[in-house]
mmCIF file of C-alpha atoms in Angstrom:
data_model
loop_
_atom_site.group_PDB
_atom_site.id
_atom_site.type_symbol
_atom_site.label_atom_id
_atom_site.label_comp_id
_atom_site.label_asym_id
_atom_site.label_seq_id
_atom_site.Cartn_x
_atom_site.Cartn_y
_atom_site.Cartn_z
ATOM 1 C CA UNK H 23 79.440 115.642 66.192
ATOM 2 C CA UNK H 24 82.801 117.273 65.194
ATOM 3 C CA UNK H 25 83.005 114.829 62.247
ATOM 4 C CA UNK H 26 83.251 111.782 64.510
ATOM 5 C CA UNK H 27 81.972 108.471 63.219
ATOM 6 C CA UNK H 28 81.650 105.544 65.655
ATOM 7 C CA UNK H 29 79.911 103.215 63.166
ATOM 8 C CA UNK H 30 83.220 101.420 62.461
ATOM 9 C CA UNK H 31 83.337 100.087 66.072
ATOM 10 C CA UNK H 32 80.713 97.358 65.815
ATOM 11 C CA UNK H 33 80.667 94.239 67.975
ATOM 12 C CA UNK H 34 82.860 92.267 65.540
ATOM 13 C CA UNK H 35 85.571 94.951 65.665
ATOM 14 C CA UNK H 36 85.392 95.152 69.439
ATOM 15 C CA UNK H 37 85.613 91.319 69.635
ATOM 16 C CA UNK H 38 88.548 91.222 67.232
ATOM 17 C CA UNK H 39 90.628 94.033 68.611
ATOM 18 C CA UNK H 40 89.419 94.997 72.096
ATOM 19 C CA UNK H 41 88.338 91.795 73.820
ATOM 20 C CA UNK H 42 91.829 90.300 74.018
ATOM 21 C CA UNK H 43 93.194 93.502 75.459
ATOM 22 C CA UNK H 44 90.408 93.724 78.016
ATOM 23 C CA UNK H 45 91.084 90.148 79.122
ATOM 24 C CA UNK H 46 94.766 90.906 79.634
ATOM 25 C CA UNK H 47 93.989 94.031 81.577
ATOM 26 C CA UNK H 48 91.679 92.106 83.815
ATOM 27 C CA UNK H 49 94.177 89.248 84.194
ATOM 28 C CA UNK H 50 96.951 91.705 85.015
ATOM 29 C CA UNK H 51 94.726 93.468 87.582
ATOM 30 C CA UNK H 52 93.724 90.251 89.330
ATOM 31 C CA UNK H 53 97.310 88.790 89.294
ATOM 32 C CA UNK H 54 98.852 92.020 90.582
ATOM 33 C CA UNK H 55 96.223 92.371 93.303
ATOM 34 C CA UNK H 56 96.641 88.842 94.586
ATOM 35 C CA UNK H 57 100.454 88.929 94.333
ATOM 36 C CA UNK H 58 100.659 92.503 95.693
ATOM 37 C CA UNK H 59 98.450 91.698 98.707
ATOM 38 C CA UNK H 60 100.514 88.584 99.577
ATOM 39 C CA UNK H 61 103.878 90.291 99.117
ATOM 40 C CA UNK H 62 102.548 93.514 100.710
ATOM 41 C CA UNK H 63 101.343 91.664 103.801
ATOM 42 C CA UNK H 64 104.788 90.159 104.172
ATOM 43 C CA UNK H 65 106.326 93.622 103.912
ATOM 44 C CA UNK H 66 103.832 95.009 106.417
ATOM 45 C CA UNK H 67 104.680 92.273 108.931
ATOM 46 C CA UNK H 68 108.426 92.962 108.432
ATOM 47 C CA UNK H 69 107.862 96.632 109.188
ATOM 48 C CA UNK H 70 105.899 95.841 112.307
ATOM 49 C CA UNK H 71 108.209 93.080 113.525
ATOM 50 C CA UNK H 72 110.320 95.404 115.697
ATOM 51 C CA UNK H 73 113.449 93.945 114.230
ATOM 52 C CA UNK H 74 115.718 96.408 112.326
ATOM 53 C CA UNK H 75 116.986 93.549 110.207
ATOM 54 C CA UNK H 76 113.522 93.128 108.810
ATOM 55 C CA UNK H 77 112.168 96.673 109.145
ATOM 56 C CA UNK H 78 114.940 98.584 107.386
ATOM 57 C CA UNK H 79 114.952 96.711 104.080
ATOM 58 C CA UNK H 80 111.158 96.555 103.985
ATOM 59 C CA UNK H 81 110.913 100.319 104.648
ATOM 60 C CA UNK H 82 113.520 101.036 102.037
ATOM 61 C CA UNK H 83 111.597 98.945 99.457
ATOM 62 C CA UNK H 84 108.190 100.444 100.221
ATOM 63 C CA UNK H 85 109.410 104.074 100.262
ATOM 64 C CA UNK H 86 111.582 103.524 97.204
ATOM 65 C CA UNK H 87 108.786 102.006 95.168
ATOM 66 C CA UNK H 88 106.301 104.668 96.199
ATOM 67 C CA UNK H 89 108.733 107.420 95.168
ATOM 68 C CA UNK H 90 109.128 106.309 91.505
ATOM 69 C CA UNK H 91 106.496 106.602 88.793
ATOM 70 C CA UNK H 92 105.091 103.253 87.783
ATOM 71 C CA UNK H 93 105.774 103.827 84.108
ATOM 72 C CA UNK H 94 109.457 104.291 84.896
ATOM 73 C CA UNK H 95 109.582 100.963 86.811
ATOM 74 C CA UNK H 96 107.853 99.232 83.844
ATOM 75 C CA UNK H 97 110.386 100.666 81.397
ATOM 76 C CA UNK H 98 113.408 99.892 83.620
ATOM 77 C CA UNK H 99 112.372 96.319 84.172
ATOM 78 C CA UNK H 100 111.505 95.694 80.551
ATOM 79 C CA UNK H 101 114.680 97.306 79.156
ATOM 80 C CA UNK H 102 117.217 96.219 81.814
ATOM 81 C CA UNK H 103 116.125 92.760 82.764
ATOM 82 C CA UNK H 104 117.303 91.174 79.459
ATOM 83 C CA UNK H 105 120.840 92.349 80.280
ATOM 84 C CA UNK H 106 120.642 90.726 83.750
ATOM 85 C CA UNK H 107 119.252 87.330 82.751
ATOM 86 C CA UNK H 108 120.564 87.266 79.216
ATOM 87 C CA UNK H 109 117.290 86.980 77.350
ATOM 88 C CA UNK H 110 114.061 88.992 77.005
ATOM 89 C CA UNK H 111 111.020 87.885 79.059
ATOM 90 C CA UNK H 112 108.366 89.574 76.963
ATOM 91 C CA UNK H 113 106.124 92.587 77.468
ATOM 92 C CA UNK H 114 103.291 90.633 79.235
ATOM 93 C CA UNK H 115 105.501 88.925 81.830
ATOM 94 C CA UNK H 116 107.390 92.204 82.372
ATOM 95 C CA UNK H 117 104.093 93.922 83.080
ATOM 96 C CA UNK H 118 102.904 91.205 85.497
ATOM 97 C CA UNK H 119 106.176 91.072 87.521
ATOM 98 C CA UNK H 120 106.483 94.846 87.581
ATOM 99 C CA UNK H 121 102.930 95.415 88.769
ATOM 100 C CA UNK H 122 103.145 92.840 91.522
ATOM 101 C CA UNK H 123 106.399 94.295 92.767
ATOM 102 C CA UNK H 124 105.140 97.878 92.551
ATOM 103 C CA UNK H 125 101.660 97.365 93.985
ATOM 104 C CA UNK H 126 103.046 95.378 96.880
ATOM 105 C CA UNK H 127 104.457 98.672 98.292
ATOM 106 C CA UNK H 128 100.983 100.254 98.311
ATOM 107 C CA UNK H 129 99.173 97.230 99.576
ATOM 108 C CA UNK H 130 101.822 96.941 102.299
ATOM 109 C CA UNK H 131 100.884 100.384 103.641
ATOM 110 C CA UNK H 132 97.195 99.500 103.512
ATOM 111 C CA UNK H 133 97.750 96.244 105.379
ATOM 112 C CA UNK H 134 100.056 97.920 107.938
ATOM 113 C CA UNK H 135 97.311 100.467 108.685
ATOM 114 C CA UNK H 136 94.798 97.659 108.976
ATOM 115 C CA UNK H 137 96.960 95.676 111.408
ATOM 116 C CA UNK H 138 97.623 98.712 113.536
ATOM 117 C CA UNK H 139 93.874 99.481 113.623
ATOM 118 C CA UNK H 140 93.232 96.277 115.564
ATOM 119 C CA UNK H 141 92.898 96.999 119.311
ATOM 120 C CA UNK H 142 95.851 95.832 121.358
ATOM 121 C CA UNK H 143 93.425 93.942 123.520
ATOM 122 C CA UNK H 144 92.971 91.445 120.663
ATOM 123 C CA UNK H 145 96.708 90.782 120.629
ATOM 124 C CA UNK H 146 96.835 90.331 124.385
ATOM 125 C CA UNK H 147 93.835 88.010 124.317
ATOM 126 C CA UNK H 148 95.585 85.797 121.768
ATOM 127 C CA UNK H 149 98.715 85.750 123.860
ATOM 128 C CA UNK H 150 96.687 84.870 126.964
ATOM 129 C CA UNK H 151 95.322 81.853 125.114
ATOM 130 C CA UNK H 152 98.936 80.687 124.517
ATOM 131 C CA UNK H 153 99.132 81.632 120.825
ATOM 132 C CA UNK H 154 102.516 82.268 119.239
ATOM 133 C CA UNK H 155 103.136 85.485 117.317
ATOM 134 C CA UNK H 156 102.494 83.680 114.022
ATOM 135 C CA UNK H 157 99.287 82.067 115.248
ATOM 136 C CA UNK H 158 98.024 85.316 116.668
ATOM 137 C CA UNK H 159 98.620 87.092 113.359
ATOM 138 C CA UNK H 160 97.169 84.311 111.242
ATOM 139 C CA UNK H 161 94.045 83.590 113.306
ATOM 140 C CA UNK H 162 93.247 86.805 115.085
ATOM 141 C CA UNK H 163 94.922 89.944 113.639
ATOM 142 C CA UNK H 164 95.113 89.402 109.886
ATOM 143 C CA UNK H 165 91.497 88.237 109.327
ATOM 144 C CA UNK H 166 90.250 91.384 111.051
ATOM 145 C CA UNK H 167 92.737 93.589 109.283
ATOM 146 C CA UNK H 168 91.708 92.246 105.925
ATOM 147 C CA UNK H 169 88.085 92.836 106.724
ATOM 148 C CA UNK H 170 88.653 96.371 107.924
ATOM 149 C CA UNK H 171 90.811 97.267 104.908
ATOM 150 C CA UNK H 172 88.715 95.472 102.272
ATOM 151 C CA UNK H 173 87.139 98.676 100.824
ATOM 152 C CA UNK H 174 90.528 100.361 100.676
ATOM 153 C CA UNK H 175 92.089 97.262 99.097
ATOM 154 C CA UNK H 176 89.384 97.139 96.419
ATOM 155 C CA UNK H 177 89.734 100.891 95.769
ATOM 156 C CA UNK H 178 93.462 100.375 95.187
ATOM 157 C CA UNK H 179 92.528 97.522 92.823
ATOM 158 C CA UNK H 180 90.409 99.938 90.747
ATOM 159 C CA UNK H 181 93.325 102.324 90.600
ATOM 160 C CA UNK H 182 95.504 99.351 89.523
ATOM 161 C CA UNK H 183 93.119 98.577 86.746
ATOM 162 C CA UNK H 184 93.409 102.131 85.497
ATOM 163 C CA UNK H 185 97.205 101.918 85.699
ATOM 164 C CA UNK H 186 97.259 98.841 83.487
ATOM 165 C CA UNK H 187 97.027 101.264 80.531
ATOM 166 C CA UNK H 188 100.678 102.159 81.235
ATOM 167 C CA UNK H 189 101.816 98.814 79.812
ATOM 168 C CA UNK H 190 101.166 100.395 76.480
ATOM 169 C CA UNK H 191 104.618 101.908 76.879
ATOM 170 C CA UNK H 192 106.275 98.502 76.407
ATOM 171 C CA UNK H 193 103.903 97.279 73.699
ATOM 172 C CA UNK H 194 101.835 94.861 75.838
ATOM 173 C CA UNK H 195 98.370 94.185 74.322
ATOM 174 C CA UNK H 196 95.992 95.690 76.909
ATOM 175 C CA UNK H 197 92.621 97.307 76.656
ATOM 176 C CA UNK H 198 94.035 100.654 75.475
ATOM 177 C CA UNK H 199 96.301 98.971 72.916
ATOM 178 C CA UNK H 200 93.267 97.151 71.462
ATOM 179 C CA UNK H 201 91.382 100.394 70.869
ATOM 180 C CA UNK H 202 94.556 102.039 69.541
ATOM 181 C CA UNK H 203 95.047 99.266 66.942
ATOM 182 C CA UNK H 204 91.447 99.393 65.861
ATOM 183 C CA UNK H 205 91.613 103.194 65.543
ATOM 184 C CA UNK H 206 94.733 103.029 63.384
ATOM 185 C CA UNK H 207 93.443 100.352 61.084
ATOM 186 C CA UNK H 208 90.164 102.219 60.346
ATOM 187 C CA UNK H 209 91.696 105.638 60.525
ATOM 188 C CA UNK H 210 89.509 106.608 63.466
ATOM 189 C CA UNK H 211 91.952 107.221 66.306
ATOM 190 C CA UNK H 212 89.871 110.028 67.870
ATOM 191 C CA UNK H 213 86.792 107.789 68.138
ATOM 192 C CA UNK H 214 88.931 104.895 69.428
ATOM 193 C CA UNK H 215 90.361 106.943 72.281
ATOM 194 C CA UNK H 216 86.960 108.330 73.155
ATOM 195 C CA UNK H 217 85.475 104.869 73.362
ATOM 196 C CA UNK H 218 88.454 103.628 75.386
ATOM 197 C CA UNK H 219 87.825 106.481 77.904
ATOM 198 C CA UNK H 220 84.130 105.560 78.098
ATOM 199 C CA UNK H 221 84.918 101.902 78.689
ATOM 200 C CA UNK H 222 87.417 102.689 81.411
ATOM 201 C CA UNK H 223 84.923 105.084 83.017
ATOM 202 C CA UNK H 224 82.027 102.619 82.965
ATOM 203 C CA UNK H 225 84.097 99.792 84.443
ATOM 204 C CA UNK H 226 85.723 101.920 87.134
ATOM 205 C CA UNK H 227 82.514 103.701 88.024
ATOM 206 C CA UNK H 228 80.637 100.409 88.411
ATOM 207 C CA UNK H 229 83.410 99.009 90.595
ATOM 208 C CA UNK H 230 83.606 102.159 92.669
ATOM 209 C CA UNK H 231 79.812 102.044 93.214
ATOM 210 C CA UNK H 232 80.107 98.391 94.283
ATOM 211 C CA UNK H 233 82.919 99.254 96.689
ATOM 212 C CA UNK H 234 80.762 101.996 98.290
ATOM 213 C CA UNK H 235 77.895 99.526 98.740
ATOM 214 C CA UNK H 236 80.283 96.991 100.342
ATOM 215 C CA UNK H 237 81.717 99.677 102.620
ATOM 216 C CA UNK H 238 78.219 100.604 103.803
ATOM 217 C CA UNK H 239 77.375 96.970 104.568
ATOM 218 C CA UNK H 240 80.602 96.507 106.521
ATOM 219 C CA UNK H 241 79.857 99.659 108.500
ATOM 220 C CA UNK H 242 76.389 98.393 109.396
ATOM 221 C CA UNK H 243 77.740 95.026 110.567
ATOM 222 C CA UNK H 244 80.224 96.886 112.792
#
């Protein structure tokens, strides 16, 4: 088909070139999701606090991050941070820190919507029991918000996994980089990129299907 030859990409080649990149992409996705959710929840609480001292900087951060392409943030951090701290931190750490900081803005909006979706009666009930604001959030509001927003959080995680391919811009060894290296060595770049697209599609389609199943189960429980 169009002179393409995929025979070079056997299991040994995939293990040698692609497996390490896949593991880093997964590691980056998991780390950025956990860090982004934690940081994003803090940002969401700051925006809902009613205090301008907390709301204004959080709003500025969230809107600022959401207005800049992720690849630009990756490049800025990777190129400028060595001038700030006086030494390079490496492509992998640059990618991890950047993704956590960037994704926190998106997870913040998801969590803010989840918190606001909880009926006010739940808040009043907690207050009637003598709970403080922190206790009410930790024990009543946030568990329900996480549950309501779980399908959306997981969908954003799938998008995050797709975005990990952008670390290619700073030379980090991700899934796409692994296929690229294999394609260059064997002179089969077209086949390498086609296989990379197939792998991304299979992983993301399987995860999307799982999220839909989870969303249907949550809807039934409700």
